[in-house]
Amino acid sequence: MHPVLSRLGLAAELPGAASHGDLSTTGPLVASTNPTTGEALAQVRLASREDYETVVTRAQEAFARWRLVPAPKRGEIVRAMGDALRRHKDDLGDLVTLEVGKLRSEGHGEVQEAIDMADFAVGLSRQLAGQTFHSERPQHRMYEQWHPLGVVGVITAFNFPHAVWAWNAMLALVCGDAVIWKPSLKAPLTALATHRICDAVLTEAGHPGVLGLVIGADDEVGRALVDDRRVPLISATGSCRMGRAVGAAVAGRLGRSLLELGGNNAVIVHSDADLELALRAVAFGAMGTSGQRCTTTRRLLVHEDVADTFLPRLERVYRSAKVGDPLADGTLVGPLIDEDAVRGFEHAVAQARAQGAELVAGGSRVDGPGHFVQPTLLRAAPDLPMVREETFAPILYVSTYRDLGEAIAWQNSVDQGLSSAIFTESFRASQRFLSHAGSDCGIANVNIGTSGAEIGGAFGGEKDTGGGREAGSDAWKAYMRRQTCTLNWGDDLPLAQGVVFDVGEG
Ligand code: NAD
């Protein structure tokens, strides 16, 4: 067994459900494999519908107590969770790399993001503020307040196996909610290790069961969670296909959903761009995490005046990028998550070429163990069917443009609306891009790339990306219920809008 797993207290065979203390689960065994080597790291025995029932029942009981703890006190416990993550940062970061193949600095960056979320949530725990309003009625007062919502279901994608849970859980916890996490079956070990570290802090503080974990099949525990009326909010991160299914199911029971779905993000390199900055940002955005971020740069729109300078430089970067072990120094591109992802990459390249795209660099899988592909650059018309799809792999489609309006229209022409960026030195071009007639995405950047958001702002996207917002700003409001209160301290009972309703008693 890998020493990182031992240090994190993980065994060769693990149960797939946990609340306070582990549950012994009875489902089939599923191996978590290292995408760099193709070797199994450990096995997880999946949770069943009955195991889910145990976890949700405990979460409901725990919620009834947790919501009574004052929010700043909840914040103190979240602070201790952040400290526990700090102590385990190196091992957890390495586990992310072992399980999903991110570069080591990115694996560690994920844990840092969770720590940042804990710090943010601690401050927030004293700022869950409502507004007060002037009543139209004399001697009346009106205000709104925010109450804990209940048990929150968090469904996460494989590519952020640690941080996305923290975006949700750290906020939900200070808001007074219990959390049930259903992680991706492609990254169960990171979920188990994270859950155990954070659950231990809550249990020691006297709040077992506030955090629950169920690792199981989508049509078993996934469906049970999504259909469960005892879970008022489902926060789901993943593909648009998943979002359509989950969003419809939650809406069908009139629940609340927070959807963080796929992206098809573009960078515009304008005629006056700082090409050095643009080159570095496009390379990181498109090749980083092997193209497996929701914010990955998938489309590049380059102004005709700079295309002949910029594109040969980009091609050289693509040809020299080191593909290999994400734990090794100097590696820029690690593996894809599994063999299906490699097949998806090969299919996309073949389809794009059949549709008229021209291969500039890469285009093939890398032979040997693990699931490696070459970072790939294709010249393609912006309206090709393949260009409009999100392929979770390091494929960048490049087009040139003459007019900025045309480039912005192309960038907005896809179904997804997550992240976008322009490189320009021009005040007018950048403001046009950021205006209401500019980018239609949830994230719009100037002179930085599409990928690598900070936690301070609200994160999420429009259109088929699902419309949800997580992490900073006022994203916390999704995890609470709003209540508007009107208080009468006078001797009369005036009705709003001047309505008169005089009753007599005899
Ligand atoms: P996926 O859609 O295959 O799975 C995501 C999660 O949803 C997994 O936990 C999966 O088990 C679960 N799931 C799928 N169908 C379900 C159903 N019917 N009911 C309940 N649960 C269900 O996605 P993936 O391959 O793990 O991740 C890649 C995708 O996630 C990409 O599209 C990427 O853009 C997106 N993503 C988006 C964000 C964001 O914040 N917008 C962040 C990370 C990843």
Coordinates of C-alpha atoms and ligand atoms in Angstrom, one line a residue:
M1 CA 0.0 0.0 0.0
H2 CA 1.2 3.5 -0.8
P3 CA 2.7 5.2 2.3
V4 CA 0.5 8.3 1.8
L5 CA -2.6 6.1 2.2
S6 CA -1.2 4.5 5.4
R7 CA -0.3 7.9 6.8
L8 CA -3.9 9.0 6.2
G9 CA -5.3 5.9 8.0
L10 CA -6.7 4.4 4.8
A11 CA -6.7 0.6 4.4
A12 CA -6.6 -1.7 1.4
E13 CA -10.3 -2.3 1.6
L14 CA -12.6 0.5 2.9
P15 CA -16.3 0.9 3.6
G16 CA -18.2 3.3 1.2
A17 CA -20.3 5.1 3.8
A18 CA -19.5 7.0 6.9
S19 CA -21.1 9.4 9.3
H20 CA -19.7 9.4 12.8
G21 CA -17.6 6.2 12.8
D22 CA -17.5 4.0 9.7
L23 CA -20.4 1.9 8.6
S24 CA -19.8 -1.6 7.2
T25 CA -21.2 -1.5 3.7
T26 CA -22.4 -4.4 1.7
G27 CA -22.2 -3.3 -1.9
P28 CA -19.7 -4.4 -4.6
L29 CA -16.0 -3.7 -4.2
V30 CA -14.7 -0.9 -6.5
A31 CA -11.0 -0.2 -7.0
S32 CA -9.6 3.3 -7.0
T33 CA -6.8 3.3 -9.5
N34 CA -3.8 5.6 -10.0
P35 CA -4.2 7.1 -13.5
T36 CA -0.5 7.5 -13.8
T37 CA 0.3 3.8 -13.5
G38 CA -3.1 2.1 -14.0
E39 CA -2.5 0.3 -10.7
A40 CA -5.1 -0.1 -7.9
L41 CA -4.5 2.1 -4.9
A42 CA -7.2 0.5 -2.6
Q43 CA -10.7 -0.9 -2.9
V44 CA -13.9 0.6 -1.6
R45 CA -17.0 -1.5 -0.8
L46 CA -19.9 0.6 -2.1
A47 CA -22.7 1.9 0.0
S48 CA -26.3 0.6 -0.6
R49 CA -29.7 2.3 -0.4
E50 CA -29.9 1.1 3.2
D51 CA -26.5 2.6 4.1
Y52 CA -27.7 5.9 2.6
E53 CA -30.8 5.7 4.9
T54 CA -28.6 5.3 8.0
V55 CA -26.5 8.3 7.0
V56 CA -29.4 10.6 6.2
T57 CA -31.2 9.6 9.4
R58 CA -28.1 10.5 11.4
A59 CA -27.7 13.7 9.5
Q60 CA -31.3 14.8 10.3
E61 CA -30.7 14.1 14.0
A62 CA -27.4 15.9 13.9
F63 CA -28.9 18.9 12.1
A64 CA -31.6 19.3 14.8
R65 CA -28.8 20.0 17.3
W66 CA -26.2 21.7 15.1
R67 CA -28.6 24.5 14.0
L68 CA -28.9 25.5 17.7
V69 CA -25.2 26.2 18.0
P70 CA -24.6 29.9 17.6
A71 CA -23.1 30.6 14.1
P72 CA -19.8 32.1 15.5
K73 CA -19.3 28.9 17.6
R74 CA -19.9 26.9 14.5
G75 CA -17.2 29.0 12.9
E76 CA -14.8 28.1 15.6
I77 CA -15.3 24.4 14.8
V78 CA -14.8 25.1 11.1
R79 CA -11.6 26.9 12.1
A80 CA -10.4 23.7 13.8
M81 CA -11.3 21.8 10.6
G82 CA -9.1 24.2 8.6
D83 CA -6.2 23.6 11.0
A84 CA -6.6 19.8 10.7
L85 CA -6.5 20.2 6.9
R86 CA -3.3 22.3 7.3
R87 CA -1.7 19.5 9.3
H88 CA -2.6 16.9 6.7
K89 CA -2.0 19.2 3.7
D90 CA 1.0 17.4 2.2
D91 CA -0.5 13.9 2.4
L92 CA -3.9 15.0 1.2
G93 CA -2.4 16.9 -1.7
D94 CA -0.3 13.9 -2.7
L95 CA -3.4 11.7 -2.5
V96 CA -5.2 14.0 -4.9
T97 CA -2.3 13.6 -7.3
L98 CA -2.2 9.8 -6.8
E99 CA -5.9 9.4 -7.3
V100 CA -6.7 11.8 -10.1
G101 CA -3.3 12.6 -11.7
K102 CA -3.0 16.3 -11.1
L103 CA 0.4 17.9 -10.8
R104 CA 1.7 17.8 -7.2
S105 CA 1.4 21.6 -6.8
E106 CA -2.2 21.4 -8.0
G107 CA -3.0 18.6 -5.6
H108 CA -1.6 20.7 -2.8
G109 CA -3.4 23.7 -4.2
E110 CA -6.7 22.0 -3.8
V111 CA -6.1 21.4 -0.1
Q112 CA -5.0 25.1 0.2
E113 CA -8.3 26.0 -1.4
A114 CA -10.2 24.0 1.2
I115 CA -8.2 25.8 4.0
D116 CA -9.0 29.1 2.4
M117 CA -12.7 28.2 2.4
A118 CA -12.5 27.3 6.0
D119 CA -10.9 30.7 6.8
F120 CA -13.5 32.5 4.7
A121 CA -16.3 30.6 6.5
V122 CA -15.0 31.5 9.9
G123 CA -15.3 35.2 9.1
L124 CA -18.6 34.6 7.5
S125 CA -20.0 33.0 10.6
R126 CA -20.2 36.5 12.2
Q127 CA -21.7 38.0 9.0
L128 CA -24.8 36.0 8.1
A129 CA -26.7 39.2 8.0
G130 CA -30.2 40.1 6.8
Q131 CA -31.5 43.6 5.9
T132 CA -34.0 45.8 7.7
F133 CA -36.7 47.7 5.9
H134 CA -38.9 50.7 6.6
S135 CA -42.5 49.5 7.0
E136 CA -45.3 51.5 5.3
R137 CA -47.3 51.0 8.4
P138 CA -46.8 53.1 11.5
Q139 CA -45.1 51.6 14.5
H140 CA -44.1 48.5 12.5
R141 CA -40.7 47.1 11.9
M142 CA -39.7 44.8 9.1
Y143 CA -36.5 42.8 8.6
E144 CA -35.3 39.6 7.1
Q145 CA -33.2 36.9 8.8
W146 CA -31.4 33.8 7.6
H147 CA -32.0 30.4 9.1
P148 CA -30.2 27.0 8.7
L149 CA -31.7 25.1 5.8
G150 CA -31.4 21.4 6.7
V151 CA -29.4 18.5 5.3
V152 CA -27.5 19.5 2.2
G153 CA -26.6 16.9 -0.5
V154 CA -23.2 17.6 -2.1
I155 CA -22.4 15.7 -5.4
T156 CA -18.8 16.2 -6.6
A157 CA -17.0 15.6 -9.9
F158 CA -13.7 13.6 -10.1
N159 CA -11.5 16.5 -11.1
F160 CA -11.8 18.5 -7.9
P161 CA -12.2 15.6 -5.5
H162 CA -11.4 17.7 -2.4
A163 CA -11.9 21.4 -2.9
V164 CA -15.4 21.4 -4.4
W165 CA -16.7 19.6 -1.3
A166 CA -15.0 22.3 0.8
W167 CA -16.6 25.1 -1.3
N168 CA -20.0 23.7 -0.2
A169 CA -19.4 22.1 3.2
M170 CA -17.5 25.0 4.8
L171 CA -20.3 27.4 4.0
A172 CA -23.1 24.9 4.8
L173 CA -21.5 24.2 8.2
V174 CA -21.3 27.8 9.4
C175 CA -24.8 28.3 8.0
G176 CA -26.0 25.5 10.4
D177 CA -26.6 22.7 7.9
A178 CA -25.7 19.0 8.0
V179 CA -23.9 17.8 4.8
I180 CA -24.1 14.4 3.0
W181 CA -21.3 14.0 0.4
K182 CA -21.6 11.8 -2.6
P183 CA -18.3 11.9 -4.3
S184 CA -17.3 10.6 -7.7
L185 CA -16.5 6.9 -7.9
K186 CA -13.3 7.9 -9.6
A187 CA -11.9 9.6 -6.5
P188 CA -13.3 7.8 -3.4
L189 CA -10.1 7.7 -1.4
T190 CA -9.7 11.5 -1.3
A191 CA -13.3 11.8 -0.1
L192 CA -12.8 9.2 2.6
A193 CA -9.6 10.8 3.9
T194 CA -11.1 14.3 3.8
H195 CA -14.3 13.2 5.5
R196 CA -12.4 11.4 8.3
I197 CA -10.2 14.4 9.1
C198 CA -13.1 16.8 9.2
D199 CA -15.6 14.5 10.8
A200 CA -13.1 13.8 13.7
V201 CA -13.0 17.5 14.5
L202 CA -16.8 17.8 14.6
T203 CA -17.2 14.6 16.6
E204 CA -14.6 15.7 19.1
A205 CA -16.5 19.0 19.4
G206 CA -19.7 17.0 20.3
H207 CA -21.4 17.0 16.9
P208 CA -21.1 13.6 15.3
G209 CA -23.2 13.0 12.2
V210 CA -23.2 16.5 10.9
L211 CA -20.9 15.3 8.1
G212 CA -22.0 12.2 6.2
L213 CA -20.4 10.4 3.3
V214 CA -21.9 7.9 0.9
I215 CA -19.8 6.4 -1.9
G216 CA -22.1 4.5 -4.2
A217 CA -23.6 4.0 -7.6
D218 CA -25.5 6.9 -9.2
D219 CA -28.6 4.8 -9.7
E220 CA -28.5 3.6 -6.1
V221 CA -27.3 6.2 -3.6
G222 CA -27.1 9.0 -6.2
R223 CA -30.8 8.7 -7.0
A224 CA -31.7 8.2 -3.3
L225 CA -30.1 11.5 -2.4
V226 CA -31.4 13.5 -5.3
D227 CA -35.0 12.2 -4.8
D228 CA -35.0 12.6 -1.0
R229 CA -37.4 15.3 0.2
R230 CA -35.5 15.3 3.5
V231 CA -32.7 17.0 1.6
P232 CA -33.8 20.5 0.7
L233 CA -30.7 21.5 -1.3
I234 CA -28.7 19.4 -3.8
S235 CA -25.5 21.0 -4.8
A236 CA -24.2 19.1 -7.8
T237 CA -20.9 19.6 -9.7
G238 CA -20.3 17.7 -12.9
S239 CA -21.2 17.4 -16.6
C240 CA -24.2 19.1 -18.2
R241 CA -25.7 15.6 -18.8
M242 CA -25.6 15.0 -15.0
G243 CA -27.0 18.4 -14.3
R244 CA -30.0 17.9 -16.6
A245 CA -30.9 14.6 -14.8
V246 CA -30.3 15.9 -11.3
G247 CA -31.8 19.4 -11.9
A248 CA -35.0 17.8 -13.3
A249 CA -35.3 15.3 -10.5
V250 CA -34.8 17.9 -7.7
A251 CA -37.2 20.4 -9.5
G252 CA -39.8 17.5 -9.7
R253 CA -40.0 17.4 -5.9
L254 CA -39.8 21.2 -5.7
G255 CA -36.4 21.1 -4.0
R256 CA -33.6 23.6 -4.5
S257 CA -30.6 22.7 -6.7
L258 CA -27.2 24.5 -7.1
L259 CA -25.7 23.3 -10.4
E260 CA -22.0 23.7 -11.4
L261 CA -21.7 22.1 -14.8
G262 CA -19.5 21.9 -17.8
G263 CA -17.6 24.8 -19.5
N264 CA -16.3 25.5 -23.0
N265 CA -14.2 28.5 -22.3
A266 CA -12.5 30.8 -24.7
V267 CA -9.6 33.2 -24.6
I268 CA -9.5 36.2 -27.0
V269 CA -6.0 37.4 -27.9
H270 CA -6.6 40.9 -29.3
S271 CA -4.4 42.8 -31.7
D272 CA -2.7 44.8 -28.9
A273 CA -2.3 41.9 -26.4
D274 CA 0.8 41.4 -24.3
L275 CA 1.7 38.2 -26.1
E276 CA 4.0 37.0 -23.3
L277 CA 1.2 37.1 -20.8
A278 CA -1.2 35.5 -23.2
L279 CA 1.1 32.7 -24.1
R280 CA 1.6 31.7 -20.4
A281 CA -2.1 32.0 -19.6
V282 CA -3.2 30.0 -22.6
A283 CA -0.7 27.3 -22.0
F284 CA -1.7 26.8 -18.4
G285 CA -5.4 27.2 -19.2
A286 CA -5.4 24.7 -22.0
M287 CA -2.8 22.1 -21.0
G288 CA -2.9 22.4 -17.2
T289 CA -4.7 19.6 -15.3
S290 CA -4.5 17.8 -18.7
G291 CA -7.5 19.9 -19.8
Q292 CA -9.6 18.4 -17.0
R293 CA -10.9 21.6 -15.4
C294 CA -14.3 23.0 -15.9
T295 CA -12.5 26.3 -16.5
T296 CA -10.0 24.8 -19.0
T297 CA -9.3 27.0 -22.1
R298 CA -10.8 25.0 -24.9
R299 CA -11.1 27.7 -27.6
L300 CA -8.6 30.3 -28.6
L301 CA -9.6 33.3 -30.7
V302 CA -6.6 35.2 -32.0
H303 CA -6.7 38.5 -33.9
E304 CA -5.4 38.2 -37.5
D305 CA -2.7 40.8 -36.9
V306 CA -0.9 38.8 -34.2
A307 CA -1.7 35.3 -35.3
D308 CA 1.5 34.8 -37.3
T309 CA 3.6 35.8 -34.3
F310 CA 1.6 34.2 -31.5
L311 CA 0.6 30.8 -33.0
P312 CA 4.1 29.5 -33.9
R313 CA 5.2 30.4 -30.3
L314 CA 2.2 28.5 -28.9
E315 CA 3.0 25.5 -31.1
R316 CA 6.6 25.4 -29.8
V317 CA 5.3 25.4 -26.2
Y318 CA 2.9 22.5 -27.1
R319 CA 5.7 20.5 -28.7
S320 CA 8.1 21.0 -25.7
A321 CA 5.6 20.4 -22.8
K322 CA 6.7 17.5 -20.7
V323 CA 4.0 14.8 -20.4
G324 CA 4.5 12.3 -17.5
D325 CA 4.3 11.5 -13.9
P326 CA 2.5 14.3 -12.1
L327 CA 4.6 13.8 -9.0
A328 CA 7.9 14.4 -10.9
D329 CA 9.5 17.8 -11.1
G330 CA 9.2 19.4 -14.5
T331 CA 6.1 17.6 -15.6
L332 CA 3.4 19.9 -17.1
V333 CA 0.8 17.5 -18.3
G334 CA -0.2 14.5 -16.2
P335 CA -2.6 11.6 -17.2
L336 CA -6.3 11.7 -18.1
I337 CA -8.4 10.1 -15.4
D338 CA -9.1 6.8 -17.2
E339 CA -9.3 4.8 -20.4
D340 CA -12.7 6.2 -21.3
A341 CA -11.3 9.7 -21.2
V342 CA -8.5 8.7 -23.6
R343 CA -11.0 7.2 -25.9
G344 CA -13.1 10.5 -25.7
F345 CA -9.9 12.4 -26.6
E346 CA -9.2 10.2 -29.6
H347 CA -12.8 10.5 -30.7
A348 CA -12.8 14.3 -30.5
V349 CA -9.6 14.7 -32.4
A350 CA -10.8 12.3 -35.2
Q351 CA -14.2 14.0 -35.4
A352 CA -12.8 17.5 -35.4
R353 CA -10.4 16.5 -38.3
A354 CA -13.3 14.8 -40.2
Q355 CA -15.2 18.1 -39.8
G356 CA -12.4 20.1 -41.3
A357 CA -10.0 21.0 -38.4
E358 CA -6.3 20.9 -39.1
L359 CA -4.0 19.2 -36.6
V360 CA -1.1 21.5 -35.5
A361 CA 0.5 19.7 -32.6
G362 CA -0.2 16.5 -30.6
G363 CA -3.2 14.4 -31.5
S364 CA -2.2 11.0 -30.1
R365 CA -2.2 9.0 -27.0
V366 CA 1.1 8.3 -25.4
D367 CA 2.0 4.6 -25.3
G368 CA 2.9 2.9 -22.0
P369 CA 1.2 2.4 -18.7
G370 CA -1.3 5.0 -17.5
H371 CA -3.7 7.2 -19.4
F372 CA -1.5 9.8 -21.1
V373 CA -2.3 11.9 -24.3
Q374 CA -0.4 14.6 -26.0
P375 CA -1.5 18.2 -25.5
T376 CA -3.2 18.9 -28.8
L377 CA -3.6 22.0 -30.9
L378 CA -6.1 22.2 -33.8
R379 CA -6.9 25.0 -36.3
A380 CA -10.7 24.9 -36.5
A381 CA -13.6 27.1 -37.6
P382 CA -15.3 28.4 -34.5
D383 CA -18.6 26.8 -35.5
L384 CA -17.5 23.2 -36.0
P385 CA -19.7 20.8 -34.0
M386 CA -16.7 19.4 -32.1
V387 CA -15.6 22.9 -31.1
R388 CA -18.9 23.5 -29.5
E389 CA -18.6 20.5 -27.2
E390 CA -16.7 20.1 -24.0
T391 CA -14.2 17.3 -24.3
F392 CA -12.5 16.7 -21.0
A393 CA -8.9 16.5 -22.4
P394 CA -6.1 18.9 -23.4
I395 CA -7.5 19.9 -26.8
L396 CA -7.3 23.5 -27.9
Y397 CA -9.2 24.7 -31.0
V398 CA -7.7 27.9 -32.5
S399 CA -9.5 30.3 -34.8
T400 CA -8.5 33.8 -36.0
Y401 CA -10.8 36.9 -36.2
R402 CA -10.7 40.4 -37.7
D403 CA -13.4 42.2 -35.7
L404 CA -13.7 42.1 -31.8
G405 CA -17.5 42.0 -32.1
E406 CA -17.2 38.8 -34.1
A407 CA -14.8 37.3 -31.6
I408 CA -17.1 38.1 -28.7
A409 CA -20.1 36.6 -30.6
W410 CA -18.1 33.4 -31.3
Q411 CA -17.1 33.2 -27.7
N412 CA -20.7 33.5 -26.6
S413 CA -22.0 31.1 -29.3
V414 CA -21.6 27.9 -27.3
D415 CA -24.2 26.4 -25.0
Q416 CA -22.0 26.6 -21.9
G417 CA -21.2 29.9 -20.1
L418 CA -18.6 29.4 -17.4
S419 CA -15.3 31.3 -17.9
S420 CA -13.9 33.7 -20.5
A421 CA -10.9 36.0 -20.9
I422 CA -9.5 38.7 -23.1
F423 CA -5.9 39.8 -23.5
T424 CA -5.7 43.4 -24.5
E425 CA -4.0 46.6 -23.5
S426 CA -6.9 48.6 -24.8
F427 CA -9.3 50.2 -22.2
R428 CA -12.1 50.2 -24.8
A429 CA -11.7 46.5 -25.9
S430 CA -11.6 45.3 -22.3
Q431 CA -14.6 47.4 -21.3
R432 CA -16.5 46.2 -24.3
F433 CA -15.7 42.6 -23.3
L434 CA -16.9 43.2 -19.7
S435 CA -20.0 45.2 -20.7
H436 CA -23.5 43.7 -20.6
A437 CA -23.1 43.2 -24.4
G438 CA -19.8 41.5 -23.9
S439 CA -19.0 38.1 -22.4
D440 CA -22.1 36.1 -21.3
C441 CA -20.1 33.9 -18.9
G442 CA -20.2 33.8 -15.1
I443 CA -16.5 34.6 -15.1
A444 CA -14.9 37.3 -17.3
N445 CA -11.2 38.1 -17.0
V446 CA -8.8 40.6 -18.5
N447 CA -5.2 39.7 -18.9
I448 CA -5.4 36.5 -17.0
G449 CA -6.6 33.2 -18.3
T450 CA -9.9 31.3 -17.9
S451 CA -8.7 28.9 -15.2
G452 CA -7.6 29.2 -11.6
A453 CA -10.2 31.1 -9.7
E454 CA -9.8 32.5 -6.2
I455 CA -12.3 31.6 -3.5
G456 CA -13.2 35.2 -2.6
G457 CA -15.6 35.7 -5.5
A458 CA -18.7 33.7 -6.3
F459 CA -17.8 30.9 -8.7
G460 CA -20.2 29.5 -11.4
G461 CA -21.5 30.0 -14.8
E462 CA -24.6 30.7 -16.9
K463 CA -26.6 28.9 -19.6
D464 CA -25.9 25.1 -19.6
T465 CA -23.2 25.6 -16.9
G466 CA -26.2 25.6 -14.6
G467 CA -26.4 29.1 -13.0
G468 CA -25.2 28.1 -9.6
R469 CA -22.7 30.1 -7.5
E470 CA -20.4 28.7 -4.9
A471 CA -17.5 29.7 -2.6
G472 CA -17.1 33.5 -1.9
S473 CA -19.2 36.7 -2.1
D474 CA -22.8 36.0 -1.0
A475 CA -22.9 32.3 -2.2
W476 CA -23.7 31.4 1.4
K477 CA -27.3 32.5 0.9
A478 CA -28.0 29.3 -1.1
Y479 CA -27.4 27.2 2.1
M480 CA -29.9 29.1 4.2
R481 CA -33.6 29.9 4.2
R482 CA -34.7 33.5 4.2
Q483 CA -37.4 34.7 6.5
T484 CA -39.1 38.1 6.3
C485 CA -40.5 39.3 9.7
T486 CA -42.9 42.1 10.4
L487 CA -43.3 43.3 14.0
N488 CA -46.1 45.6 15.2
W489 CA -45.3 47.5 18.3
G490 CA -48.4 49.8 18.1
D491 CA -52.0 49.6 19.4
D492 CA -53.6 49.4 16.1
L493 CA -53.7 46.8 13.3
P494 CA -53.3 48.7 10.0
L495 CA -53.3 46.6 6.9
A496 CA -50.8 47.0 4.0
Q497 CA -51.8 48.7 0.8
G498 CA -54.6 50.6 2.7
V499 CA -56.9 47.6 2.8
V500 CA -59.8 48.1 5.3
F501 CA -61.3 45.1 7.0
D502 CA -63.4 46.2 10.1
V503 CA -64.8 43.3 12.0
G504 CA -67.4 43.5 14.8
E505 CA -68.2 41.0 17.5
G506 CA -72.0 41.2 17.6
Ligands
NAD1 P1 -20.0 13.5 -14.1 O1 -21.2 14.3 -14.5 O2 -19.8 12.2 -14.8 O3 -20.2 13.1 -12.6 C1 -20.2 14.1 -11.6 C2 -20.8 13.6 -10.3 O4 -22.2 13.4 -10.5 C3 -20.3 12.2 -9.9 O5 -20.2 12.2 -8.4 C4 -21.3 11.3 -10.4 O6 -21.3 10.1 -9.7 C5 -22.6 12.1 -10.2 N1 -23.8 11.7 -11.0 C6 -23.8 11.5 -12.3 N2 -25.1 11.3 -12.7 C7 -25.8 11.3 -11.6 C8 -27.2 11.1 -11.3 N3 -28.1 10.8 -12.3 N4 -27.7 11.2 -10.1 C9 -26.8 11.5 -9.0 N5 -25.5 11.7 -9.2 C10 -25.0 11.6 -10.5 O7 -18.7 14.5 -14.2 P2 -17.2 14.1 -14.0 O8 -16.7 13.4 -15.2 O9 -17.0 13.5 -12.7 O10 -16.6 15.6 -14.0 C11 -16.3 16.3 -15.2 C12 -17.4 17.3 -15.5 O11 -17.7 18.1 -14.3 C13 -17.0 18.3 -16.6 O12 -18.2 18.5 -17.4 C14 -16.7 19.5 -15.8 O13 -16.8 20.7 -16.6 C15 -17.6 19.5 -14.7 N6 -17.2 20.3 -13.6 C16 -17.8 21.5 -13.3 C17 -17.3 22.3 -12.3 C18 -18.0 23.7 -12.1 O14 -17.8 24.2 -11.0 N7 -18.7 24.2 -13.0 C19 -16.3 21.9 -11.5 C20 -15.7 20.7 -11.7 C21 -16.1 19.9 -12.8

